[in-house]
Coordinates of C-alpha atoms and ligand atoms in Angstrom, one line a residue:
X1 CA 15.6 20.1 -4.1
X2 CA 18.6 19.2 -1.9
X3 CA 20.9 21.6 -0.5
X4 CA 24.4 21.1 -3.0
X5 CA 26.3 18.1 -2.0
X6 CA 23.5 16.4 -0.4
X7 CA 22.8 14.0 -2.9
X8 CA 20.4 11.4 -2.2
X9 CA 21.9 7.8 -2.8
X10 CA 20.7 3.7 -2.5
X11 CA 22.5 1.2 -2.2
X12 CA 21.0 -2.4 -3.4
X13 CA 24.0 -4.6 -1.1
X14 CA 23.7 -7.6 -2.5
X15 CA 24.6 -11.2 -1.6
X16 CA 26.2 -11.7 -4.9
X17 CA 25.9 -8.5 -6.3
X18 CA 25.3 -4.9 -5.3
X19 CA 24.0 -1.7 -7.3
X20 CA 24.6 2.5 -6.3
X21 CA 21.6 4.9 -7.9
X22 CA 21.1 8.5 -7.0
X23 CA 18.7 11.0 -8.0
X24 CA 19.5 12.8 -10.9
X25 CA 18.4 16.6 -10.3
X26 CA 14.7 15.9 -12.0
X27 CA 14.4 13.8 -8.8
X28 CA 14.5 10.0 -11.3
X29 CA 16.4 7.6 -9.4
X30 CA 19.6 6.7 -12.1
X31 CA 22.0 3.3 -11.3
X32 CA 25.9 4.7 -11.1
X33 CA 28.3 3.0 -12.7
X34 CA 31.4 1.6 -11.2
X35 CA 34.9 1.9 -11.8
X36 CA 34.9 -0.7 -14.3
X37 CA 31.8 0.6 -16.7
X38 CA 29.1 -1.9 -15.0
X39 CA 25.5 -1.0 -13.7
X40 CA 26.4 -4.1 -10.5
X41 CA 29.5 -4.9 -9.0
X42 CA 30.2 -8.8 -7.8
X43 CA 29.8 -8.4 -4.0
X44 CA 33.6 -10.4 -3.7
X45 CA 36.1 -9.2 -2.1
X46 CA 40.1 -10.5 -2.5
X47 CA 43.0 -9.9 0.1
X48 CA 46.2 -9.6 -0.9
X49 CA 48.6 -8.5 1.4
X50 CA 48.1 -5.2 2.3
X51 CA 45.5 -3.7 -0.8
X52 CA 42.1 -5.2 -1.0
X53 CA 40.0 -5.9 -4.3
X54 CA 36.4 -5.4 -4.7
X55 CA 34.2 -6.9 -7.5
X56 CA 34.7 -8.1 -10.8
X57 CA 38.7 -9.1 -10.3
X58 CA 38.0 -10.8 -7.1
X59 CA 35.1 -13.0 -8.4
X60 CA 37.7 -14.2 -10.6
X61 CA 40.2 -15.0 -8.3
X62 CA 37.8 -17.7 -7.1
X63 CA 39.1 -20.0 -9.2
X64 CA 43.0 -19.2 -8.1
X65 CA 43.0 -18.1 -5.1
X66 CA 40.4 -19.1 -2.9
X67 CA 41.4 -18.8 0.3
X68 CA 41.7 -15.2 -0.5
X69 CA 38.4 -14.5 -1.4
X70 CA 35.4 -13.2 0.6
X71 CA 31.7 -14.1 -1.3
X72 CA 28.5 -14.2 0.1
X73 CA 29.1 -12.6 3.0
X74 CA 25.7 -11.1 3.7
X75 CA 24.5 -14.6 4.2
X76 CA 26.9 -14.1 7.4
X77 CA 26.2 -10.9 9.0
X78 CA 24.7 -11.7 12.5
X79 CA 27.5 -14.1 13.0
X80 CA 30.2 -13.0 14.9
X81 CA 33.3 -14.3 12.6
X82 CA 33.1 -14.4 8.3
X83 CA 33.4 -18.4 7.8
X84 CA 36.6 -18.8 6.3
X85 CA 40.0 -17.7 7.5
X86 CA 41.6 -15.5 4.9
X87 CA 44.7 -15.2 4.3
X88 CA 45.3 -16.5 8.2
X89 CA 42.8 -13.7 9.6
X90 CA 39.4 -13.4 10.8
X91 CA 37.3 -10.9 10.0
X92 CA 33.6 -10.1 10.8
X93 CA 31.2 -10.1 8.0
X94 CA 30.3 -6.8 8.7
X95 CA 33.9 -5.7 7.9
X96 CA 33.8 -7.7 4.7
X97 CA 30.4 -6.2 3.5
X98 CA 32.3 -2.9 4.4
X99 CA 34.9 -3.0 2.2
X100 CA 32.3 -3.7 -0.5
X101 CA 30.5 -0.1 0.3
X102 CA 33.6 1.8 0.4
X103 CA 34.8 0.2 -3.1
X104 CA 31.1 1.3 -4.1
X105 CA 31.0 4.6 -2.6
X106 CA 34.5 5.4 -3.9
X107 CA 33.0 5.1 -7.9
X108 CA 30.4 6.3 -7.1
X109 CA 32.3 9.4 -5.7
X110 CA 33.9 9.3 -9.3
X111 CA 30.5 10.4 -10.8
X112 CA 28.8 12.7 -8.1
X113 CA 31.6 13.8 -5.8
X114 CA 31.5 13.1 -2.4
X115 CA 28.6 12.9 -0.4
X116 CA 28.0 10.4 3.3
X117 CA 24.3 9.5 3.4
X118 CA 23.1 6.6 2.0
X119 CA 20.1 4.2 2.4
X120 CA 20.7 0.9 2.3
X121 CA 18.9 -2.4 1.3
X122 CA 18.5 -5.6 3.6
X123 CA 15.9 -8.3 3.2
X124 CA 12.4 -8.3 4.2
X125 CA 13.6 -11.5 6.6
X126 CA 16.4 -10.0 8.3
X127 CA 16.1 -10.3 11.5
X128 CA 17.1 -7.4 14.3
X129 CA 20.4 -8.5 14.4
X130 CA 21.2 -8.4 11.2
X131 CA 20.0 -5.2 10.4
X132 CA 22.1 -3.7 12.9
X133 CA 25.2 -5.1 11.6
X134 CA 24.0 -3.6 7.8
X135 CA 24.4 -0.2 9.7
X136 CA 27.7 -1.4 11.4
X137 CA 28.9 -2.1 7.6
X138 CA 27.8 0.9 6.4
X139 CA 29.3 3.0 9.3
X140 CA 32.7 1.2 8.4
X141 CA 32.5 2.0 5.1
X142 CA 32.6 6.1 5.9
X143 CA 28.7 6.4 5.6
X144 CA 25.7 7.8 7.5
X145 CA 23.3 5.6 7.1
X146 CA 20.1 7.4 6.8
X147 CA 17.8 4.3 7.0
X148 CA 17.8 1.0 5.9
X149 CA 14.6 -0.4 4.0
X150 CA 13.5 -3.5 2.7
X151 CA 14.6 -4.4 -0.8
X152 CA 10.6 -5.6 -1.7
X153 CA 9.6 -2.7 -0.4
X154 CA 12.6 -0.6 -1.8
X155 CA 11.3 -2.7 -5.4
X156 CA 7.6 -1.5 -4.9
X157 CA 8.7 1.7 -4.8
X158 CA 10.9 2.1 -7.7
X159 CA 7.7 0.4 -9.6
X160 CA 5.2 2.6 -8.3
X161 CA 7.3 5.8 -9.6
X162 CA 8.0 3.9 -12.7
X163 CA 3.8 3.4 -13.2
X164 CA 3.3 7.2 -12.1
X165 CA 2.4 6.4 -8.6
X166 CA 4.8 8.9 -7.6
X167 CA 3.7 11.9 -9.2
X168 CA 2.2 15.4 -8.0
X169 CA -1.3 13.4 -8.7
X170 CA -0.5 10.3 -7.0
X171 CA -3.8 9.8 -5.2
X172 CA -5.5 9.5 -8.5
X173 CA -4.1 6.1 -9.6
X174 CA -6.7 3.1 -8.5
X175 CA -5.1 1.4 -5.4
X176 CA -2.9 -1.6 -6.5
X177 CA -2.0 -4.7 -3.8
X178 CA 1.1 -6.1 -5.2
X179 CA 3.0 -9.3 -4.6
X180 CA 6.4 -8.9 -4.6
X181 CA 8.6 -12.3 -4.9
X182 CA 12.5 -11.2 -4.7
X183 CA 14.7 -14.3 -5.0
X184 CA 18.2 -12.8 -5.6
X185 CA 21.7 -14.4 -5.4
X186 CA 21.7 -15.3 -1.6
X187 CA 18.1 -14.6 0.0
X188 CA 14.6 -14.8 -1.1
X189 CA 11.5 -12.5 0.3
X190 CA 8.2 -12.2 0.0
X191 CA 6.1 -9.7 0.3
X192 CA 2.4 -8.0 -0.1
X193 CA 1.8 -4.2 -0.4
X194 CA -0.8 -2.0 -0.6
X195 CA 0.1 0.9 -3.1
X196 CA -2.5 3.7 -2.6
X197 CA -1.4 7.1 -4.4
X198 CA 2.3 7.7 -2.8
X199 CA 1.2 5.3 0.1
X200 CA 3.2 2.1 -0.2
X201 CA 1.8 -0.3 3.1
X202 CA 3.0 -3.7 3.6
X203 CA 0.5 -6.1 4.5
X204 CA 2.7 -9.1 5.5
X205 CA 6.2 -10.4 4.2
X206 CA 7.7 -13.8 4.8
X207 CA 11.1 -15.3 3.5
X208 CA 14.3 -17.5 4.0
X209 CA 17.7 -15.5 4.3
X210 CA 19.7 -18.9 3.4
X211 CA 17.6 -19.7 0.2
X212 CA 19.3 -17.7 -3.1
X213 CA 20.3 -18.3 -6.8
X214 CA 23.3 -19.7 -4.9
X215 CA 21.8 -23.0 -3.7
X216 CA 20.6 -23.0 -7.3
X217 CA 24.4 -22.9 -8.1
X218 CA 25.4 -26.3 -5.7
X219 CA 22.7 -27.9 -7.0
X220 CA 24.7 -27.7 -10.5
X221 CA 27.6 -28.3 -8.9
X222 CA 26.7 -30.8 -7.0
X223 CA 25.4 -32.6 -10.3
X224 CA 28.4 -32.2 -12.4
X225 CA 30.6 -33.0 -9.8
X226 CA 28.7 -36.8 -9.2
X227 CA 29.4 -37.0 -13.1
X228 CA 32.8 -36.6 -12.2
X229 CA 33.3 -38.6 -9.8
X230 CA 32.2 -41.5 -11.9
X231 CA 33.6 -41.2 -14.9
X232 CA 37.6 -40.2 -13.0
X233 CA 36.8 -41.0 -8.9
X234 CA 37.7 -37.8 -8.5
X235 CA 35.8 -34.8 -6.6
X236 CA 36.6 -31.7 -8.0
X237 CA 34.9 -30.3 -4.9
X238 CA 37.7 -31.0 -2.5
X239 CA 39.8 -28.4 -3.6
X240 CA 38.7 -25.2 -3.4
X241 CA 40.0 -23.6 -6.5
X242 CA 39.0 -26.4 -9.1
X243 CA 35.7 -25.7 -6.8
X244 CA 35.6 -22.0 -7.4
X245 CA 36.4 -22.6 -11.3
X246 CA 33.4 -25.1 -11.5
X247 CA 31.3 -23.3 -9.6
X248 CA 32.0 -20.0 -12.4
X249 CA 31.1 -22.6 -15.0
X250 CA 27.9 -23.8 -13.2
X251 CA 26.9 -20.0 -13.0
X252 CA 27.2 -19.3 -16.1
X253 CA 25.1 -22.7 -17.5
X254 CA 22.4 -21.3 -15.2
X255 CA 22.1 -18.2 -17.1
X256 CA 22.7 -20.3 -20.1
X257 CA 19.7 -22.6 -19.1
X258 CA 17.5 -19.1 -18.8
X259 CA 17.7 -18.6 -22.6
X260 CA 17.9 -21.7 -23.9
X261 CA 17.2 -25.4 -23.4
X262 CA 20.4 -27.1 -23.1
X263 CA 23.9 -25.8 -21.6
X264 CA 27.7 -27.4 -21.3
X265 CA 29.3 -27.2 -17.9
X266 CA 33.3 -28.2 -18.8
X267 CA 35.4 -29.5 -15.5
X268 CA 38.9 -30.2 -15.2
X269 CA 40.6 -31.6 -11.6
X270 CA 43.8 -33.0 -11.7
X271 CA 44.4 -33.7 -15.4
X272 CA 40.9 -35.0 -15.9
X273 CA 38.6 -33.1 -17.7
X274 CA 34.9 -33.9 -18.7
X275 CA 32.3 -31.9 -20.3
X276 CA 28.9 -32.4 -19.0
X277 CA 25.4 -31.8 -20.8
X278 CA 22.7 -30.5 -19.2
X279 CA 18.8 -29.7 -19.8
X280 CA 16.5 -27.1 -19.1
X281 CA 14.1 -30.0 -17.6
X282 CA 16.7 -31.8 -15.2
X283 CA 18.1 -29.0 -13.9
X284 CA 14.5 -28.0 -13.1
X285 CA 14.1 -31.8 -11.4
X286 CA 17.9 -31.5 -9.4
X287 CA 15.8 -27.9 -8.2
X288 CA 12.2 -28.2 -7.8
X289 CA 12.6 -28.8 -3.6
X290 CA 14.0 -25.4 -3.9
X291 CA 11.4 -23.9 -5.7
X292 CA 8.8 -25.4 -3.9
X293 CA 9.9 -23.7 -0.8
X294 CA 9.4 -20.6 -2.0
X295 CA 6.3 -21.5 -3.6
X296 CA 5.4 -22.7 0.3
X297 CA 6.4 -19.2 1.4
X298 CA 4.0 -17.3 -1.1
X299 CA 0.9 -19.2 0.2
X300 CA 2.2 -18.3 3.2
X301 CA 2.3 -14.9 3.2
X302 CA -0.7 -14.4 1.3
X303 CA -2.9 -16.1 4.2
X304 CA -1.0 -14.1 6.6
X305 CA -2.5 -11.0 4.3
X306 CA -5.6 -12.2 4.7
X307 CA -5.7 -12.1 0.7
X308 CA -6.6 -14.5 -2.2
X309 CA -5.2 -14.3 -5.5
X310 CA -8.0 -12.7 -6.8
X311 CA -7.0 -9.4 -4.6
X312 CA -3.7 -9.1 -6.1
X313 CA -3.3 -7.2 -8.9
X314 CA 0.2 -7.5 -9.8
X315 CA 3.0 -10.4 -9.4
X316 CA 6.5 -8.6 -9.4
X317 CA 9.2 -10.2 -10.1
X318 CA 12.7 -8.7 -8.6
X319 CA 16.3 -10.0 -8.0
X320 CA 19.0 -11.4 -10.9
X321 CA 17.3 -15.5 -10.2
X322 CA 13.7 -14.6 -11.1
X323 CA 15.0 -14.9 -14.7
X324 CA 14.8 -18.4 -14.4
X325 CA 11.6 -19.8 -16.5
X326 CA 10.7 -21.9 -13.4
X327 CA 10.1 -19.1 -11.3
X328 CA 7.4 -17.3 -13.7
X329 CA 6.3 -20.7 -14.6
X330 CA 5.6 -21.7 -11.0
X331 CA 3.6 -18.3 -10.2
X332 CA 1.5 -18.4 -13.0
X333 CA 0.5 -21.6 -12.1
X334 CA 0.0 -20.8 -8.5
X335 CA -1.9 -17.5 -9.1
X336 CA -3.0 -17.6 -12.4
X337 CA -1.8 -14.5 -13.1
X338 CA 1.6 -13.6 -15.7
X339 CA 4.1 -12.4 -13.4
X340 CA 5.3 -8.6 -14.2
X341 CA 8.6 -8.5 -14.3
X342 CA 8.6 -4.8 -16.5
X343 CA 11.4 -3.6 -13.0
X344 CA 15.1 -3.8 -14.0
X345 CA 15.6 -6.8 -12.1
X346 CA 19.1 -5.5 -10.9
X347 CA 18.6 -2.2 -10.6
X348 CA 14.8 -1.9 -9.0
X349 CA 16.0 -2.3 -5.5
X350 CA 18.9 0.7 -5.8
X351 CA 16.7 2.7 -7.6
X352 CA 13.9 2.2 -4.6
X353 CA 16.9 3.0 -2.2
X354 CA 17.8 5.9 -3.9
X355 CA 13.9 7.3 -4.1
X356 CA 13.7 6.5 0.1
X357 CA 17.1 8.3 0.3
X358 CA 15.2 11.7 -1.3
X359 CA 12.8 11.0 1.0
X360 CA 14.9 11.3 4.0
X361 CA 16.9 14.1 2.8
X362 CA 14.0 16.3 2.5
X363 CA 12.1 15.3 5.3
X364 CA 15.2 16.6 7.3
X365 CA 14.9 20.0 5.6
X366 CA 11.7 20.3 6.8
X367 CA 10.2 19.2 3.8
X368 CA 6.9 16.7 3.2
X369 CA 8.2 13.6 1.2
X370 CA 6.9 12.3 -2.4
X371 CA 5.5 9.3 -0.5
X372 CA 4.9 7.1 2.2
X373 CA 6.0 3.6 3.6
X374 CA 4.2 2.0 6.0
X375 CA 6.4 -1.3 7.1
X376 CA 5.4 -4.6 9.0
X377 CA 8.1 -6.7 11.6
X378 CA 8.9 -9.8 9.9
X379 CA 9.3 -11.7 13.1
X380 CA 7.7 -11.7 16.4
X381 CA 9.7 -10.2 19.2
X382 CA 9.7 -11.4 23.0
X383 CA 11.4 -11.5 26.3
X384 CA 12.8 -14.2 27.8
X385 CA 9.7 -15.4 31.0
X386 CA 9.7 -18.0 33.7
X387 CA 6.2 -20.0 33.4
X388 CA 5.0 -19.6 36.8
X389 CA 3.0 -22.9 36.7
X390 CA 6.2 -24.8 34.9
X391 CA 8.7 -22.7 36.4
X392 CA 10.3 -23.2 32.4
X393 CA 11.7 -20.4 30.4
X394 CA 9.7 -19.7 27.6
X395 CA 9.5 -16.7 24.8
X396 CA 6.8 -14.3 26.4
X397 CA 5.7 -12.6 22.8
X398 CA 5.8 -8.5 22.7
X399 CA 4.8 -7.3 19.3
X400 CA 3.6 -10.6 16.7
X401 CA 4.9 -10.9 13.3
X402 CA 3.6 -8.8 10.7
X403 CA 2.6 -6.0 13.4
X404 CA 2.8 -2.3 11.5
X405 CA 5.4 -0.5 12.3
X406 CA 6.4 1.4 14.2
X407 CA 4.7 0.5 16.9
X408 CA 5.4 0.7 20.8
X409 CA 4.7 -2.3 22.9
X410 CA 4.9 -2.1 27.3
X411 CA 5.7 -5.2 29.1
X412 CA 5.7 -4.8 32.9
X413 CA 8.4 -6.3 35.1
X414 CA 8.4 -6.2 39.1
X415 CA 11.2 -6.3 41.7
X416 CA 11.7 -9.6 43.1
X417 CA 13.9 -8.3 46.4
X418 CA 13.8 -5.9 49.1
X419 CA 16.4 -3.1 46.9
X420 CA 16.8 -4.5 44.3
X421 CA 19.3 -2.2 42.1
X422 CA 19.1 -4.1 38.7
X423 CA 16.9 -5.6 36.4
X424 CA 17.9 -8.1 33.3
X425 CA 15.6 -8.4 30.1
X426 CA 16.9 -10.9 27.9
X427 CA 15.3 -10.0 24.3
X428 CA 14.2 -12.6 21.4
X429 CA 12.8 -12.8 18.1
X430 CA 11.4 -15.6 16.7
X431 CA 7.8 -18.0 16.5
X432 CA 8.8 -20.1 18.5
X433 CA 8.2 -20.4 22.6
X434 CA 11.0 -22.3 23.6
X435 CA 13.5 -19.2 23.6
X436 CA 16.4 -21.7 22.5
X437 CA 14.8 -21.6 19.2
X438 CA 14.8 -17.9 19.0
X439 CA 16.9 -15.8 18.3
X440 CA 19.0 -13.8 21.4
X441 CA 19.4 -10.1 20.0
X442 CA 20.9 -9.6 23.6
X443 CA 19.8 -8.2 27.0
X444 CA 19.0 -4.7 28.4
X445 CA 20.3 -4.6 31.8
X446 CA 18.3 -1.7 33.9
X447 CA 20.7 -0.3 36.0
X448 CA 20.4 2.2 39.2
X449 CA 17.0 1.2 40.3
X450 CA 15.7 4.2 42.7
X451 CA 17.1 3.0 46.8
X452 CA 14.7 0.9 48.7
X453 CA 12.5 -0.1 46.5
X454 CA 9.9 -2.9 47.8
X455 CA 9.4 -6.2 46.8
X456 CA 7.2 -6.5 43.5
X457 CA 7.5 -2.6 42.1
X458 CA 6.4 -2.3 38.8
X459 CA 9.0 -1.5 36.1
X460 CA 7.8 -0.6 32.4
X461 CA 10.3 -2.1 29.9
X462 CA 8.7 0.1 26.8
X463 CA 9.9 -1.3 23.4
X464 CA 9.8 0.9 20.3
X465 CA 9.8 -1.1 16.7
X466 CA 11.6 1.6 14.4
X467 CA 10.2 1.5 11.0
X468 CA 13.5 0.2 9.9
X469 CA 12.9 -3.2 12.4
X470 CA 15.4 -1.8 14.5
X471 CA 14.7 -2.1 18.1
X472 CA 15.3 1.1 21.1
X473 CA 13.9 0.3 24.5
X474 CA 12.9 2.6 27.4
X475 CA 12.6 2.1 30.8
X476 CA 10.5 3.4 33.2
X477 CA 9.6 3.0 37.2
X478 CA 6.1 2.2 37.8
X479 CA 4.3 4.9 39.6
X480 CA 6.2 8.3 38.4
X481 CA 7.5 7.2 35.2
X482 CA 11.3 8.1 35.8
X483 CA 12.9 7.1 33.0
X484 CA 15.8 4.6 33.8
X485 CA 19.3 4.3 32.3
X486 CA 19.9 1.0 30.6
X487 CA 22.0 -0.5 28.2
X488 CA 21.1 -3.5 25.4
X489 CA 24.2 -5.5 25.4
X490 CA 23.6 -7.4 22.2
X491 CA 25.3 -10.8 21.1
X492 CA 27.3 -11.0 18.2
X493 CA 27.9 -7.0 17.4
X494 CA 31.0 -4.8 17.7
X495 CA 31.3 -2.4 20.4
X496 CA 31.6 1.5 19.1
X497 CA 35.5 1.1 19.6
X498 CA 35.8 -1.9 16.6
X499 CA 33.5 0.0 15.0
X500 CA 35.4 3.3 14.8
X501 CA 38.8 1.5 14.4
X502 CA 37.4 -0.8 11.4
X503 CA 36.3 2.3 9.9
X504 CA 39.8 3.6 10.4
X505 CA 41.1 0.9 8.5
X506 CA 39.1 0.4 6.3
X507 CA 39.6 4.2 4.5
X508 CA 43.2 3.5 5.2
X509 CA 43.1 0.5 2.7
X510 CA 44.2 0.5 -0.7
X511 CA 40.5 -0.5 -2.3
X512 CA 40.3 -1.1 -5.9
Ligands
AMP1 P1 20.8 -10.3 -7.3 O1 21.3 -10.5 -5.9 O2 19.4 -9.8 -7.3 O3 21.7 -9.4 -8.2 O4 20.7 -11.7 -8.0 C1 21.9 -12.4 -8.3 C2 21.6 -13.8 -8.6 O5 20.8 -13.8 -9.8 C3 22.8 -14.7 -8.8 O6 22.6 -15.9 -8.1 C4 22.8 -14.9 -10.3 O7 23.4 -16.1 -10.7 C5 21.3 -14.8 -10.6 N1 21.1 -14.5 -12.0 C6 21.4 -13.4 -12.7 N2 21.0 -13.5 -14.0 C7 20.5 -14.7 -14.2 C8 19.9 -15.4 -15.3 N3 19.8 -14.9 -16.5 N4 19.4 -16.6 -15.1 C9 19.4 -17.2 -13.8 N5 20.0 -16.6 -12.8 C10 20.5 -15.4 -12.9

């Protein structure tokens, strides 16, 4: 059990929508309410002035007040500025996503009292950078953010202690490998584990952090809009509030389109209005590109498993756009196999969150933990190399994609001058060797090189791969192993100062 107060808490943060659970004192992971009586809260937030709304009332005002309002803005972290200007300002997207966590943590504080640790959610996909500025959003929101895991992974594990993997007899269920396919409202992962008693491995995972329920959305949009435009000459897509109201509508037909065969979409711009029919079937044909990426992916990660289908034993469905007939339709068809969707497809990820919380909370104390995740990097990280035969830059590889973590890698680097006193690692991730197509997560500068060293003296730039694909790197000089002060200066991330005055703010602002 956990000392009082130290209650162990997930949160699913969502590109569209986000979920709280906690452990309820039997140790079962429960979803918490928020302020308004729902299980997920809209992942929207609305300026006004000087208060700041969160959820359900700001999703609405996308069809008033636009400019106002902050969605999707996990598909930004990584970026420096969210897109759009609101109300005149810019804000980073990590600030955004942090209002969302203190709205969350606030209800959630309604239910369980107060309480700072959390784990939080991010995609298989996302990269180093972005998972750094998930803890920056968490840290703004007033948390300690105990870890952050991946939501298929998070998702196996709320299904393994839902199918008594979990239990005191663990070891005696038959090993399962599971597919996990996770298209939610903004980002879509995939991913193979290995469950094993309370051992949950990942064998590969693969994905697309700009591919979501939302380009589903457009697509509607997109369609009713064309209708529009015909029948008026008008583009209800130029103005972003008679955008945000059809896009509402065109959300809701998608759902619609989930039960039934046929939906209405209704759309008014400047005194027009139309009402436009649509079918299960075409608004599988405006889509199927879509789908057929992910279908792509699967295969993908599957060979990079080195699995057939016959080795999996379970498809599992999570995130709110699996609901969508295609999806199940597409996997049986690819795997033969009837996909399981028996997870809350909301609530699997916070409930996973919640488990890995426990997990934490009690390893701290000393304690052994119900289970065990063993995690993979989803891309390959390098340092930046000059060819000697080319003299080109080019992505010298460190630890390949799909490498168990965590996992140390040493890359050597030598002195080019007479006293040299620093040395400058520039760090990517990516497949690619050209290192303009990677991504820059920044440099670590190696500063106060031991006096006169010679020409060519080896220096060990170690890097450690955290479980959580966060990145720490020490460096060492050659012979004796001194360990060297260095700094990673990353691109695209708040200093500590931002952070702690964001954080500031933040608890200062009138959140509801
Ligand atoms: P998540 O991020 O997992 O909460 O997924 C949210 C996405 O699921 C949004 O794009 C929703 O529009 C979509 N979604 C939720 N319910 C349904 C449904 N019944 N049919 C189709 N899409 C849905």
């Amino acid at each position: 059990m956990t000392p009082p107060n130290e209650q162990a808490v997930g949160i699913d943060l969502g590109t569209t929508y986000s979920a709280v659970a906690h452990l309820d004192p039997s140790g079962r992971p429960v979803t918490l309410v928020n302020a308004e009586g729902d299980l997920i809260t809209p992942s929207v937030v609305l300026f006004e002035g000087t208060s700041v709304i969160v959820g359900k009332e700001a999703r609405k005002a996308i069809a008033t007040d636009a400019n106002q309002v902050a969605d999707c803005a996990k598909r930004d972290l990584g970026s420096r500025v969210y897109h759009k200007l609101l109300e005149g300002r810019q804000y980073p997207p990590e600030a955004v996503a942090g209002f969302i966590l203190n709205k969350l943590r606030l209800d959630a504080e309604r239910q369980i009292g107060q309480f700072k640790k959390v784990v939080i959610t991010v995609p298989a996909y996302f990269d180093e950078v972005r998972r750094k500025s998930t803890q920056d959003a968490g840290y703004m929101a007033g948390f300690e953010v105990l870890d952050i895991i991946n939501e298929p992974t998070a998702a196996a594990v709320a299904y393994g202690f839902q199918k008594g993997f979990l239990d005191e007899t663990g070891s005696a269920r038959e090993a399962q490998n599971v597919l996990v396919y996770d298209l939610g409202g903004g980002t879509f992962d995939v991913t193979v584990m290995r469950l094993e008693g309370s051992d949950f491995r990942t064998l590969a995972t693969d994905g697309d952090v700009q591919l979501g329920g939302r380009d589903w959305d457009t697509r509607l949009i997109d369609f009713v809009a064309e209708d529009f435009i015909r029948r008026h000459s008008l583009d209800p897509r130029e103005d972003p509030n008679a955008a945000g109201r059809l896009w509402r509508e065109c959300e809701d037909a998608k759902r619609t389109l989930s039960a039934r065969q046929r939906a209405n979409i209704a759309c008014d711009y400047k005194g027009q209005a139309a009402r436009v029919e649509i079918t299960r079937e075409k608004f599988q044909e405006i889509t199927h590109d879509l789908l057929d990426r992910t279908r792509f992916t699967v295969r993908q990660t599957l060979l990079a498993a080195g699995l057939e289908w016959d080795d999996i034993d379970r498809v599992l469905l999570v995130g709110g756009s699996t609901r969508m007939p295609m999806v199940s339709d597409m996997l049986r068809e690819l795997s033969g196999k009837i996909a399981d969707n028996s997870v809350a497809a909301d609530e699997a990820v916070a409930h996973g969150a919640a488990l890995q919380a426990g997990l934490a909370l009690a390893r701290a104390a000393g304690r052994k933990g119900r289970f065990h995740i063993e995690n993979v990097n989803s891309h390959s990280l390098g340092v930046v190399a000059t060819d000697p035969q080319t003299q080109r830059k080019r992505n010298a590889c460190v630890i390949p994609r799909n490498t168990p973590l965590p996992v140390n890698a040493k890359r050597q680097f030598k002195t080019q001058k007479q006293n040299q006193k620093t040395i400058l690692v520039q760090i990517v991730e990516g497949e690619s060797k050209m290192p303009d197509e990677c991504l820059q997560i920044g440099k670590c500068v190696v500063r106060d090189l031991p006096p006169d060293l010679p020409p060519g003296t080896p220096i060990d730039v170690r890097f450690r791969y955290e479980e959580n694909g966060r990145l720490t790197i020490v460096v060492t000089v050659g012979n004796n192993g001194t360990e060297l002060r260095h700094e990673i200066t990353r691109d695209n991330t708040l200093t500590q100062g931002q952070l702690d005055r964001w954080r500031k703010y933040i608890a200062g602002t009138a959140v509801s």
